[in-house]
Tab-separated table of C-alpha atoms and ligand atoms in Angstrom:
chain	number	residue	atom	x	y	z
A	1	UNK	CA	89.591	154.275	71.643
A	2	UNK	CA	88.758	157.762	70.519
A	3	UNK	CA	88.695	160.357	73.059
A	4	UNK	CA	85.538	162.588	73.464
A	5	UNK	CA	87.695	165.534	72.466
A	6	UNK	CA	89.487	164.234	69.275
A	7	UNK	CA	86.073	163.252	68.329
A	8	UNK	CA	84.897	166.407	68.202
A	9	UNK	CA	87.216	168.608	67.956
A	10	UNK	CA	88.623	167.491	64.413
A	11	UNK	CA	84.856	168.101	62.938
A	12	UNK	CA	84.243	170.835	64.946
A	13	UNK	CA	87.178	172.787	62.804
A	14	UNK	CA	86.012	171.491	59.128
A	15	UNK	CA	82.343	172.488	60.262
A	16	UNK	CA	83.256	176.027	60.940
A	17	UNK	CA	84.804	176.237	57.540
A	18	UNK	CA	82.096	174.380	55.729
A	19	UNK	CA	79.194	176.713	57.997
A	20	UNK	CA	81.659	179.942	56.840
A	21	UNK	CA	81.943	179.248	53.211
A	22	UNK	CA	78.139	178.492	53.373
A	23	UNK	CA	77.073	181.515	54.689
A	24	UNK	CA	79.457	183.515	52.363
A	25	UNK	CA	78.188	182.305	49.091
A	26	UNK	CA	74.587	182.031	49.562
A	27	UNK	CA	72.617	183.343	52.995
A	28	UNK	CA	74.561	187.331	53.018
A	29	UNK	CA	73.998	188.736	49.835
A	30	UNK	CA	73.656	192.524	48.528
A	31	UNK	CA	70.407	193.780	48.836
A	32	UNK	CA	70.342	194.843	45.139
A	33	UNK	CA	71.123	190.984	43.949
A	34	UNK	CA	68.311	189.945	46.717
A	35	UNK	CA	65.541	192.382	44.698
A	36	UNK	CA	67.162	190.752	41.004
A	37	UNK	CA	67.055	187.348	42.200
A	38	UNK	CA	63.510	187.250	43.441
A	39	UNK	CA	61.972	189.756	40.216
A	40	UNK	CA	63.526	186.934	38.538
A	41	UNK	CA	62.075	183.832	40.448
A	42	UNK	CA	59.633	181.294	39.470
A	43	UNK	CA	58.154	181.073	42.927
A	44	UNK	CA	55.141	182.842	43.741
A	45	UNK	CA	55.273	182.488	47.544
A	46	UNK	CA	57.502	185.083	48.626
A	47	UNK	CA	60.269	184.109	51.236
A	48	UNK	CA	58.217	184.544	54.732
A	49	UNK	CA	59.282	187.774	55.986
A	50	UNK	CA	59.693	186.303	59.809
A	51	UNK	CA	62.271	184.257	58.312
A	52	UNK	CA	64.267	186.603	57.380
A	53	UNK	CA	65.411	188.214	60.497
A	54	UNK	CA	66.886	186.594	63.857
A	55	UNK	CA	64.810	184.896	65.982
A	56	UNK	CA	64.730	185.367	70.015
A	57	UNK	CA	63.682	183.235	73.106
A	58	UNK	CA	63.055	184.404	76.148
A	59	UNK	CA	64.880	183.540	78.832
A	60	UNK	CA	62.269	181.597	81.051
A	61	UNK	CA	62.226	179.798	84.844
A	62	UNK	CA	60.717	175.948	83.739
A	63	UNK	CA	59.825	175.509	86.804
A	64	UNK	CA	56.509	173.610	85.334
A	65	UNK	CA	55.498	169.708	84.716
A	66	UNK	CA	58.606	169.817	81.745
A	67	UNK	CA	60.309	171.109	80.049
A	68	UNK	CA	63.205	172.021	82.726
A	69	UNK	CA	65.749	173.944	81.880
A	70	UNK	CA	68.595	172.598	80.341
A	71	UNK	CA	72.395	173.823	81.200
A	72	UNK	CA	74.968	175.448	79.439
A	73	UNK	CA	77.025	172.444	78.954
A	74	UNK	CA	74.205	170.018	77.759
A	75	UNK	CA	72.834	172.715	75.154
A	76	UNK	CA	76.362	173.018	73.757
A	77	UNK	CA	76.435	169.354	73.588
A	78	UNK	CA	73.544	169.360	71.347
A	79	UNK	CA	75.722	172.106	69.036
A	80	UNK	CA	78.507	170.335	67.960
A	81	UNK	CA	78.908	169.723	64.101
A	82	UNK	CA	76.581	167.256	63.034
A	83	UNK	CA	77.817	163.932	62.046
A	84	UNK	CA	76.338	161.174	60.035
A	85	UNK	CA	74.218	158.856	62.093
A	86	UNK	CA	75.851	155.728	61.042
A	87	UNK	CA	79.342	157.345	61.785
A	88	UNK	CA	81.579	155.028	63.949
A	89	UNK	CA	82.029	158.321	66.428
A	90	UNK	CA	78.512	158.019	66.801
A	91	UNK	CA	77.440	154.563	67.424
A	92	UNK	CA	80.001	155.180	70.033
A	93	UNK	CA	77.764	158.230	71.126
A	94	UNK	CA	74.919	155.858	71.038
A	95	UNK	CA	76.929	152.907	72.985
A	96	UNK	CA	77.740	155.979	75.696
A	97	UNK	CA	74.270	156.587	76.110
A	98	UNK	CA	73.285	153.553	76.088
A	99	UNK	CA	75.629	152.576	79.335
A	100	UNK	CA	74.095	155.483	80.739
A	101	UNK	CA	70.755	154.943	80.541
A	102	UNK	CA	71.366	151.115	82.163
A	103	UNK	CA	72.709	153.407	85.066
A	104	UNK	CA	69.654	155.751	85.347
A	105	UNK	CA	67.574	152.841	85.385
A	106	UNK	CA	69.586	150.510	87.167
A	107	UNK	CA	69.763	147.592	84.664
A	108	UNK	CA	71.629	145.355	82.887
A	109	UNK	CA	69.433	145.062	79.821
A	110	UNK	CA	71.019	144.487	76.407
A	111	UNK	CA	67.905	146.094	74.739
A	112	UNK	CA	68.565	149.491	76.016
A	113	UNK	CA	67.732	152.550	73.166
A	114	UNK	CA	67.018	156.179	73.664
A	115	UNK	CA	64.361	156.481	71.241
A	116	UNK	CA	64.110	159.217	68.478
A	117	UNK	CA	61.086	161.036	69.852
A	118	UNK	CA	59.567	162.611	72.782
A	119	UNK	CA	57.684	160.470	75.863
A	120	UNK	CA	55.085	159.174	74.111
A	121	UNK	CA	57.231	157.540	71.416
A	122	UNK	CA	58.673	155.196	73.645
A	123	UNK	CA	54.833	154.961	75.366
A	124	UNK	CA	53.852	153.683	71.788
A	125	UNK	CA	57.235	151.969	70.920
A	126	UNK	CA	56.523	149.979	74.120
A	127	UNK	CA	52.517	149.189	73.194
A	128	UNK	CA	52.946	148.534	69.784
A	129	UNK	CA	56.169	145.750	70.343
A	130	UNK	CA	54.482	143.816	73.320
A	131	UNK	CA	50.514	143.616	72.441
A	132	UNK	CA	49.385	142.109	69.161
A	133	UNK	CA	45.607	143.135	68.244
A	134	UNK	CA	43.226	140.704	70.562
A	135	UNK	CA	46.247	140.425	73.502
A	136	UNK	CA	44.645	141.617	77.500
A	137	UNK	CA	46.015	144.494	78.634
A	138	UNK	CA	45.896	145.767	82.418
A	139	UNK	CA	46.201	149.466	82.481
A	140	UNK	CA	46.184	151.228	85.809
A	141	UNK	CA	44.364	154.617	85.367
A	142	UNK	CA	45.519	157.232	87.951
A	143	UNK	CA	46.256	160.359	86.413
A	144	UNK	CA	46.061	161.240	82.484
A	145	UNK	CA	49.342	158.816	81.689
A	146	UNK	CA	47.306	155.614	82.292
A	147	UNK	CA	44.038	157.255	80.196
A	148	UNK	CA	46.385	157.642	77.852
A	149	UNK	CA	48.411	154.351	77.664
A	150	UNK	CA	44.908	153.058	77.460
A	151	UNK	CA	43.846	154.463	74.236
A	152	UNK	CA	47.417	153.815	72.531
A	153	UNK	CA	46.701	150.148	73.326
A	154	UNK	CA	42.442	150.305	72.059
A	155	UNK	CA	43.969	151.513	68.698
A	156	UNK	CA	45.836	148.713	67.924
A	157	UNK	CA	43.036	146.265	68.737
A	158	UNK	CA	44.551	144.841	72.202
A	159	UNK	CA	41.813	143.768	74.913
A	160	UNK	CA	41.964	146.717	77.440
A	161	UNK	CA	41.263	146.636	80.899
A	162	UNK	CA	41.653	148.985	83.701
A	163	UNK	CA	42.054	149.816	87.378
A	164	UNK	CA	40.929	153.312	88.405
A	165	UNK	CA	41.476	155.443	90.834
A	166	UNK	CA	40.543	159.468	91.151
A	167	UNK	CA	43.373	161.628	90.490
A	168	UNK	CA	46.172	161.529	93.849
A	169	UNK	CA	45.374	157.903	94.250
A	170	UNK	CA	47.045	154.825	93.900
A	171	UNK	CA	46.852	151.092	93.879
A	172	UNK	CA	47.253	148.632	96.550
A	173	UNK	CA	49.146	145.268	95.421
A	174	UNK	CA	46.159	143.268	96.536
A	175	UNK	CA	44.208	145.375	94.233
A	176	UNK	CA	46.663	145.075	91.365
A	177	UNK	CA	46.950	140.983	92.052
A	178	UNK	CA	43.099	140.231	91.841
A	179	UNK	CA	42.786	142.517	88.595
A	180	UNK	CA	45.764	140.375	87.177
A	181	UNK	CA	44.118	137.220	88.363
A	182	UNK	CA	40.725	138.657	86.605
A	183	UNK	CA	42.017	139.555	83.086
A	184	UNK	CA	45.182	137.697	82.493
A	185	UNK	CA	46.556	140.189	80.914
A	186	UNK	CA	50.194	139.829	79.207
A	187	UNK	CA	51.043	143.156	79.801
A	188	UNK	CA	50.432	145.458	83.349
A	189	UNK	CA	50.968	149.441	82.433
A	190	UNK	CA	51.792	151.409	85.529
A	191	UNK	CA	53.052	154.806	85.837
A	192	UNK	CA	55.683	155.811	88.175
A	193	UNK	CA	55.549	159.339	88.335
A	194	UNK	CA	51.896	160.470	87.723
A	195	UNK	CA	52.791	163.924	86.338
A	196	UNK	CA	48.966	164.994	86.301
A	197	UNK	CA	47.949	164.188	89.813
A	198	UNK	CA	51.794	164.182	91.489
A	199	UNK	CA	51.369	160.564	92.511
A	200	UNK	CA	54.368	158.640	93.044
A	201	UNK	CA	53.205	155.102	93.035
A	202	UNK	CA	54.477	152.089	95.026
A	203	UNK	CA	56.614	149.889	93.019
A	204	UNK	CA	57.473	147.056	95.327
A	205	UNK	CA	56.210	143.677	94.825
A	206	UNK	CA	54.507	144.338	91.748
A	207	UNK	CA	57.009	143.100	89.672
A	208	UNK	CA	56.804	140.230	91.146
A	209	UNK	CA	53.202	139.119	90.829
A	210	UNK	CA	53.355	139.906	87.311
A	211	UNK	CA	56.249	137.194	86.986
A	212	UNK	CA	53.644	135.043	88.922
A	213	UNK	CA	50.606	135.847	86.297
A	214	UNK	CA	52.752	135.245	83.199
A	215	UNK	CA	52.682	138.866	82.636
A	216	UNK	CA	55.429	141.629	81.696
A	217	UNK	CA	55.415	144.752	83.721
A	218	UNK	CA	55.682	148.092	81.861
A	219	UNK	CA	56.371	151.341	84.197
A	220	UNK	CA	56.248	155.157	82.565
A	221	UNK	CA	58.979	157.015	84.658
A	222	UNK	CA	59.210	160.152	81.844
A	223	UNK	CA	58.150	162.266	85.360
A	224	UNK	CA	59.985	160.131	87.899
A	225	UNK	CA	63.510	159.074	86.621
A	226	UNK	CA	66.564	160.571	88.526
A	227	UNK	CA	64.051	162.113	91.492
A	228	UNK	CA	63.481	159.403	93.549
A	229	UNK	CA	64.829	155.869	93.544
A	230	UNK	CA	63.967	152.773	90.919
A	231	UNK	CA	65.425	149.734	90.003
A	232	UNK	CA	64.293	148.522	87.163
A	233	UNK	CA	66.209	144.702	87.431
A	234	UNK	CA	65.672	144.566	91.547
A	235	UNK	CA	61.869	145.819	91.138
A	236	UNK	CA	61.142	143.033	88.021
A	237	UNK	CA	59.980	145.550	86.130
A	238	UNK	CA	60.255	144.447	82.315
A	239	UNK	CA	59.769	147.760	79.904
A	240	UNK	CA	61.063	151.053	81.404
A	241	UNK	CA	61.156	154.408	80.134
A	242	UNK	CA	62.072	158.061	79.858
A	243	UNK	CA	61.915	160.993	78.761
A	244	UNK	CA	64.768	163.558	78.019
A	245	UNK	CA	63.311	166.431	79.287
A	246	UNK	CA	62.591	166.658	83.123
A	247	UNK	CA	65.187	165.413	85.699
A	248	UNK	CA	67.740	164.502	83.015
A	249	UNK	CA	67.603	168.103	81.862
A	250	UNK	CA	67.992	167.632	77.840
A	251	UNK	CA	65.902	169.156	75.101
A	252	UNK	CA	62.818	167.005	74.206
A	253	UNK	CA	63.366	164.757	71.551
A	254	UNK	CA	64.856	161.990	72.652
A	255	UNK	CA	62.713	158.529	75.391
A	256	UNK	CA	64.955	156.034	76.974
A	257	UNK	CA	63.698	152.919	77.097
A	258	UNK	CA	64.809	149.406	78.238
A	259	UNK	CA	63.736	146.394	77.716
A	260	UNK	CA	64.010	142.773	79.975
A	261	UNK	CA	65.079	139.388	78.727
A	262	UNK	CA	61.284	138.113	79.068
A	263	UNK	CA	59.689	141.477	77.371
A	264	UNK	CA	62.315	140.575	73.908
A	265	UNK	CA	60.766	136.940	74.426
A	266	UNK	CA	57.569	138.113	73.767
A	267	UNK	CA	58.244	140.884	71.307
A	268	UNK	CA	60.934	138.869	69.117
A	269	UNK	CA	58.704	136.031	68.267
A	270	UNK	CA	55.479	137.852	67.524
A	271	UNK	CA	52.942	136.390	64.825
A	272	UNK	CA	52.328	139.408	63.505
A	273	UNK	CA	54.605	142.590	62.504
A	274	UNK	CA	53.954	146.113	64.967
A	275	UNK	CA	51.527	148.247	63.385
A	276	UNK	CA	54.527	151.071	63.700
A	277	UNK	CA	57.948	150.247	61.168
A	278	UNK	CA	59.795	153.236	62.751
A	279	UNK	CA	58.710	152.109	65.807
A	280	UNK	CA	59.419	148.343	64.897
A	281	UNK	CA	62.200	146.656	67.998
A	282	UNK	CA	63.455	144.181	65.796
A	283	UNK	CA	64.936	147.137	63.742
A	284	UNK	CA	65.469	149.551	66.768
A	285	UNK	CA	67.494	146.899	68.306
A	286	UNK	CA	69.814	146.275	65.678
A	287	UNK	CA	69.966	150.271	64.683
A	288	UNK	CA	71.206	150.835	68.464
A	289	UNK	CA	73.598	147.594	68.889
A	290	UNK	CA	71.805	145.552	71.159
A	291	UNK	CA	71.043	142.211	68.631
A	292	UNK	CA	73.871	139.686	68.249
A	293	UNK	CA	73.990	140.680	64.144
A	294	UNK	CA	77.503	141.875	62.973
A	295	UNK	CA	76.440	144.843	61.522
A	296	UNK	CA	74.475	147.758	62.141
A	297	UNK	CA	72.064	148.216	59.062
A	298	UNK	CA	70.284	151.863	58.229
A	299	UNK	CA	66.833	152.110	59.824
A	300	UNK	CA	66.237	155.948	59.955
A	301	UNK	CA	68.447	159.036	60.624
A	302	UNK	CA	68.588	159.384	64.533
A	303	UNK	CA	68.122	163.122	65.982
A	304	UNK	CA	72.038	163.385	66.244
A	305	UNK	CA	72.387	166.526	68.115
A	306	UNK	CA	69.947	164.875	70.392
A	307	UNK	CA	71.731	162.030	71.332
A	308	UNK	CA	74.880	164.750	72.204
A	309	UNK	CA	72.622	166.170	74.449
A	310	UNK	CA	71.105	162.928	75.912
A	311	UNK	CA	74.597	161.499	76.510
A	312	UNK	CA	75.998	164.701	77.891
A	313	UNK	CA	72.921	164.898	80.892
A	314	UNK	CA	73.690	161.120	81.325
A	315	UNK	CA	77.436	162.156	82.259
A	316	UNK	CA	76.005	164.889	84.523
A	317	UNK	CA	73.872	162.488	86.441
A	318	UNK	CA	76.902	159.664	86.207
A	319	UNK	CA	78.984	162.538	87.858
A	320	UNK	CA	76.309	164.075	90.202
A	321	UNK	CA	75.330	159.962	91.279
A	322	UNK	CA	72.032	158.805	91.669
A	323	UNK	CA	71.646	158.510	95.132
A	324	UNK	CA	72.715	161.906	95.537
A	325	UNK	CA	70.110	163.454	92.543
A	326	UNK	CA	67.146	161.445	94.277
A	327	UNK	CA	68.548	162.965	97.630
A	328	UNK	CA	68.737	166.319	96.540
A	329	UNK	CA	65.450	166.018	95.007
A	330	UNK	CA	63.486	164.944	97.978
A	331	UNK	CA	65.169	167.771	99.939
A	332	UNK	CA	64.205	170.792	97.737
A	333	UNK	CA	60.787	169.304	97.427
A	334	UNK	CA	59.994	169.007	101.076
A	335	UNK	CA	61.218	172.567	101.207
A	336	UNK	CA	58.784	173.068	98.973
A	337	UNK	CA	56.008	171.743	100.334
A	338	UNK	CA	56.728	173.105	103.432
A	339	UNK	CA	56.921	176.638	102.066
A	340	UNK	CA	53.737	176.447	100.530
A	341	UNK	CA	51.977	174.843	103.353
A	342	UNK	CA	53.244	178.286	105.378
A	343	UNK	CA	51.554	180.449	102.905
A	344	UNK	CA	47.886	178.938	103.621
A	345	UNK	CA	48.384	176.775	100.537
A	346	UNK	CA	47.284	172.678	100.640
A	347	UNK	CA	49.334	170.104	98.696
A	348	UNK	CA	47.186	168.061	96.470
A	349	UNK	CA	48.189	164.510	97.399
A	350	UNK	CA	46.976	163.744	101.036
A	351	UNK	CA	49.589	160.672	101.218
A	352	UNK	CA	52.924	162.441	102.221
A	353	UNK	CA	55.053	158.869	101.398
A	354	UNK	CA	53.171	159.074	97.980
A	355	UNK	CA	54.130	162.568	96.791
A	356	UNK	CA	56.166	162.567	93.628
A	357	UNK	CA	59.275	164.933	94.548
A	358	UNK	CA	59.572	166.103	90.865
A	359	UNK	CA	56.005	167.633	90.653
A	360	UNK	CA	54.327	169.160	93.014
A	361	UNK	CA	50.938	169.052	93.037
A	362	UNK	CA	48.879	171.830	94.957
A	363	UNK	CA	44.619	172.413	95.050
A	364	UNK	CA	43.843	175.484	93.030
A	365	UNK	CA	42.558	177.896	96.479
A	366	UNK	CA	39.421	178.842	96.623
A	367	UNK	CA	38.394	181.694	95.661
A	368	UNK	CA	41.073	182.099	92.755
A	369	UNK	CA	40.957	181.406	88.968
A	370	UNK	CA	44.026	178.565	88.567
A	371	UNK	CA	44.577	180.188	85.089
A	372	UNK	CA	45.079	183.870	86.583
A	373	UNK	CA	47.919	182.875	88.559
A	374	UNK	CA	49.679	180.763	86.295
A	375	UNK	CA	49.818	183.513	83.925
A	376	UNK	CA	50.663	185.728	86.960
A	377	UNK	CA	53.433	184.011	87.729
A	378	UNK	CA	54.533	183.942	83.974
A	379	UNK	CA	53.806	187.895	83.747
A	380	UNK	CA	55.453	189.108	86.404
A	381	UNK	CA	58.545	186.792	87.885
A	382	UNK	CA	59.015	184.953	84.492
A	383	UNK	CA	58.352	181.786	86.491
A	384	UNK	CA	56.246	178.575	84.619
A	385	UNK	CA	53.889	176.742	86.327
A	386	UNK	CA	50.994	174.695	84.924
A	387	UNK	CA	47.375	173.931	86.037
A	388	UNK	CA	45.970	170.283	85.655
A	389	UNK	CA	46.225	167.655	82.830
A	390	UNK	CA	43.087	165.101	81.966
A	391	UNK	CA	41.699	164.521	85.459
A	392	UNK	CA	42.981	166.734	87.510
A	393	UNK	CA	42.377	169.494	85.313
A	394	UNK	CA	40.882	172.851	87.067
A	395	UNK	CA	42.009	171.157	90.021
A	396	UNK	CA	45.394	171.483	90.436
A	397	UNK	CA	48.361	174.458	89.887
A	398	UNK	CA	51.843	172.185	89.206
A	399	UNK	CA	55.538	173.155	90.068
A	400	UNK	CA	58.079	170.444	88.686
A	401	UNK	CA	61.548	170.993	90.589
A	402	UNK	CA	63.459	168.617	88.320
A	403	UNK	CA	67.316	167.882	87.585
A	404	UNK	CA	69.502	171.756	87.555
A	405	UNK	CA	66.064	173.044	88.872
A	406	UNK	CA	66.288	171.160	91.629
A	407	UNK	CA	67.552	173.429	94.379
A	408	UNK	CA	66.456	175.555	97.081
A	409	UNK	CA	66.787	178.565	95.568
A	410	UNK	CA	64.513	177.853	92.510
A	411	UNK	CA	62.063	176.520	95.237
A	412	UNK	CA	62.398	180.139	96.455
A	413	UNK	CA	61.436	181.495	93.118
A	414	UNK	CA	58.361	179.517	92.917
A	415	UNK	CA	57.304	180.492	96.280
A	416	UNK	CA	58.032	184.323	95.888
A	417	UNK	CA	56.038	184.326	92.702
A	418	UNK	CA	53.261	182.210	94.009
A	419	UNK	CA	53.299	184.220	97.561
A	420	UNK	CA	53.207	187.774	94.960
A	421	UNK	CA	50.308	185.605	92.899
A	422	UNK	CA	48.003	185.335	95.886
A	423	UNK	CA	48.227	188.702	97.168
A	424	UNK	CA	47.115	190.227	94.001
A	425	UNK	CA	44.654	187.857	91.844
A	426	UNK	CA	41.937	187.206	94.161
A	427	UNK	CA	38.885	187.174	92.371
A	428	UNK	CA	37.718	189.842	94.552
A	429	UNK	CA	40.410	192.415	93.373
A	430	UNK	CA	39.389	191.842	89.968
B	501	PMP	N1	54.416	160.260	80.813
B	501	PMP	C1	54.522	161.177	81.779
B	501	PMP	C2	54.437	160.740	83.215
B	501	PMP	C3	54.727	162.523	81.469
B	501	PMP	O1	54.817	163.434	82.458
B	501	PMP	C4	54.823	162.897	80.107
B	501	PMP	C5	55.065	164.340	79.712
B	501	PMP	N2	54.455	165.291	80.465
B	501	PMP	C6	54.697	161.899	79.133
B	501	PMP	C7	54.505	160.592	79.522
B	501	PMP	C8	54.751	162.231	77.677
B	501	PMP	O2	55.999	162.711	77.325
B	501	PMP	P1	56.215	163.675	76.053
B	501	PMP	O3	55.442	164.926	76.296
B	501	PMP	O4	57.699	163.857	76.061
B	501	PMP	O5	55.736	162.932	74.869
């Protein structure tokens, strides 16, 4: 078994050359062969001058709806030397972060990918593998995640149906069982964590009655995984997924996604192909590992550096444990909410058990322009924070406490900027 350091170290040394030797011979050259190589080209686009000269980024608090920050040591995860995608080092990678995502989500799923692409890759990779054009969907609409789900399914010609609810709602069971009893759908969509409205719905028992109504359950936790407890086996819930980029703390680019022994029922013995090849399971599957074929055949090139950076916020949450993540979470976020409650401020979601502890919903105060103080906060204490999404849009100002930015003192941050916001953009200073 190779170590994680002999893997990389080896490469890392031949890279170094390789990047040296590169850099040597073609990128630094006189700036008198520059002028005769270009009077000399065939191009007539010049080379853009921004391109030419370093870039910077700013060194920002994400304390918004995503993307968090990510660490030190998962950003220099995502810099090793890059090595081929069908490399045996990395379908270990991949086999790593697969075992790791069956621990964030608390399964035992063979069909367990991170896909190559952000959220709503893995939205559509889930879709597009379970309905076939004509099949009844159920999509529960609280928040811009269902209204979106919703219009993913319409284009593929699936039968959609939905529960709604006004943004920092939620549905009862009851209401959830007679809608399944109504449509017979084969798939219910649900989100977890409604990053729009700062909903976290009730997952309990609904598993269950969509085992009873011959139906698979499908949960979007891109908002909600790692800050407060699910389990995807325990719950019955049958497609589950991620994104990189909030609690887990990796760059965007990369959607967990898991799927049960009933959802590969449906999705291997389709009648017709998903609209989507790259998106296609039945290659996915074999790409990552998880079908019982002896070999691993090329689908498309992965996002390598990625997956480092996937598996290495895996290991930190392995090493942190989940309990203690959703713990911490819940913590920091009820300091939170108690802070801003202090300064006059009123939290969006009236619920207190439904409040998602990742984002942090609060109603734009009256007499202030949502958009002045977001940009206030950006201005002046280099803090992020985001107004509404879809529904809740002009409604809403949104702090997401997620993963490393968990923690009291980043809650302090937020509430020093927002305290400095209020004092100075009242619409009657302006
Ligand atoms: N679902 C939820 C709940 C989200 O919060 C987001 C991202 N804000 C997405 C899906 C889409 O993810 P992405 O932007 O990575 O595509």
């Amino acid at each position: 078994m190779m170590t994680q350091r002999t893997l990389f170290s080896r490469g890392a040394l031949l890279a170094q050359q390789v990047a040296l030797e590169y850099s040597q011979s073609t990128v630094i050259a006189p700036s008198s062969l520059t002028r005769v190589r270009r009077t000399m080209s065939s191009t007539s686009i010049p080379p853009p001058a921004c391109l030419l000269k370093p870039f910077e980024t700013p060194h920002r608090y994400m304390f918004g709806p995503g993307p968090s920050n990510v660490p030190p040591r998962i950003l220099a995860a995502g810099g090793r030397p890059v090595i081929g995608h069908m490399h045996p080092e990395m379908f270990e990678v991949m086999d790593h972060i697969k075992k790791g995502i069956q621990y964030a989500f608390q399964t035992q799923n063979k069909v367990t990918i991170a896909m190559s692409g952000s959220g709503h890759t893995a939205m559509e990779c889930a879709i597009f593998n379970t309905l076939e054009p004509g099949d009844s969907v159920l999509i529960g609409v609280n928040g811009i995640w269902g209204e979106r789900a919703a219009e993913i399914a319409e284009r593929i010609g699936a039968k959609v149906n939905t529960i709604v609810k006004p943004p920092g709602g939620y549905f009862t069971n009851e209401e959830i069982e007679q809608a399944l009893a109504k449509h017979k759908p084969v798939l219910f969509f649900l989100t977890h964590g409604e990053s729009s409205s700062g909903v976290a719905h009730p997952i309990d028992g609904i598993g269950d009655l969509c085992f009873k109504h011959n139906c698979l359950f499908l949960v979007d936790s891109v908002a909600s995984l790692g800050g407060l407890p699910l389990y995807m086996d325990k719950q019955g819930i049958d497609i589950l997924y991620t994104g990189s980029q909030k609690v887990l703390n990796a760059p965007p680019g990369t959607a967990p996604i898991s799927f049960s022994e009933r959802a590969c029922n449906k999705i291997f013995n389709r009648k017709t192909k998903p609209v989507s090849y790259l998106l296609d399971m039945s290659w996915l599957a074999n790409y990552w590992g998880c079908d019982s074929k002896p070999t691993r055949v090329y689908h498309h090139t992965g996002p390598i550096s990625g997956f480092f950076s996937l598996r290495e916020s895996l290991a930190v949450l392995a090493e942190m444990g989940l309990e203690n993540s959703w713990r911490r979470h819940k913590e920091v976020a009820e300091y939170l909410h108690k802070g801003l409650e202090d300064m006059g401020l009123k939290l969006f979601v009236q619920d207190k058990s439904a409040r998602l502890p990742t984002v942090t919903t609060i109603v734009v105060p009256a007499g202030y322009d949502w958009k002045e103080i977001v940009a206030y906060t950006m201005k002046h204490h280099n803090v992020e924070i985001a107004g509404g999404l879809g529904p809740s849009a002009g409604m809403v100002l949104r702090v997401g406490l997620m993963g490393c930015n968990s923690s009291i003192a980043s809650a302090d941050l937020v509430l020093a900027a927002l305290g400095d916001a209020l004092k100075c953009c009242h619409k009657s200073k302006v």
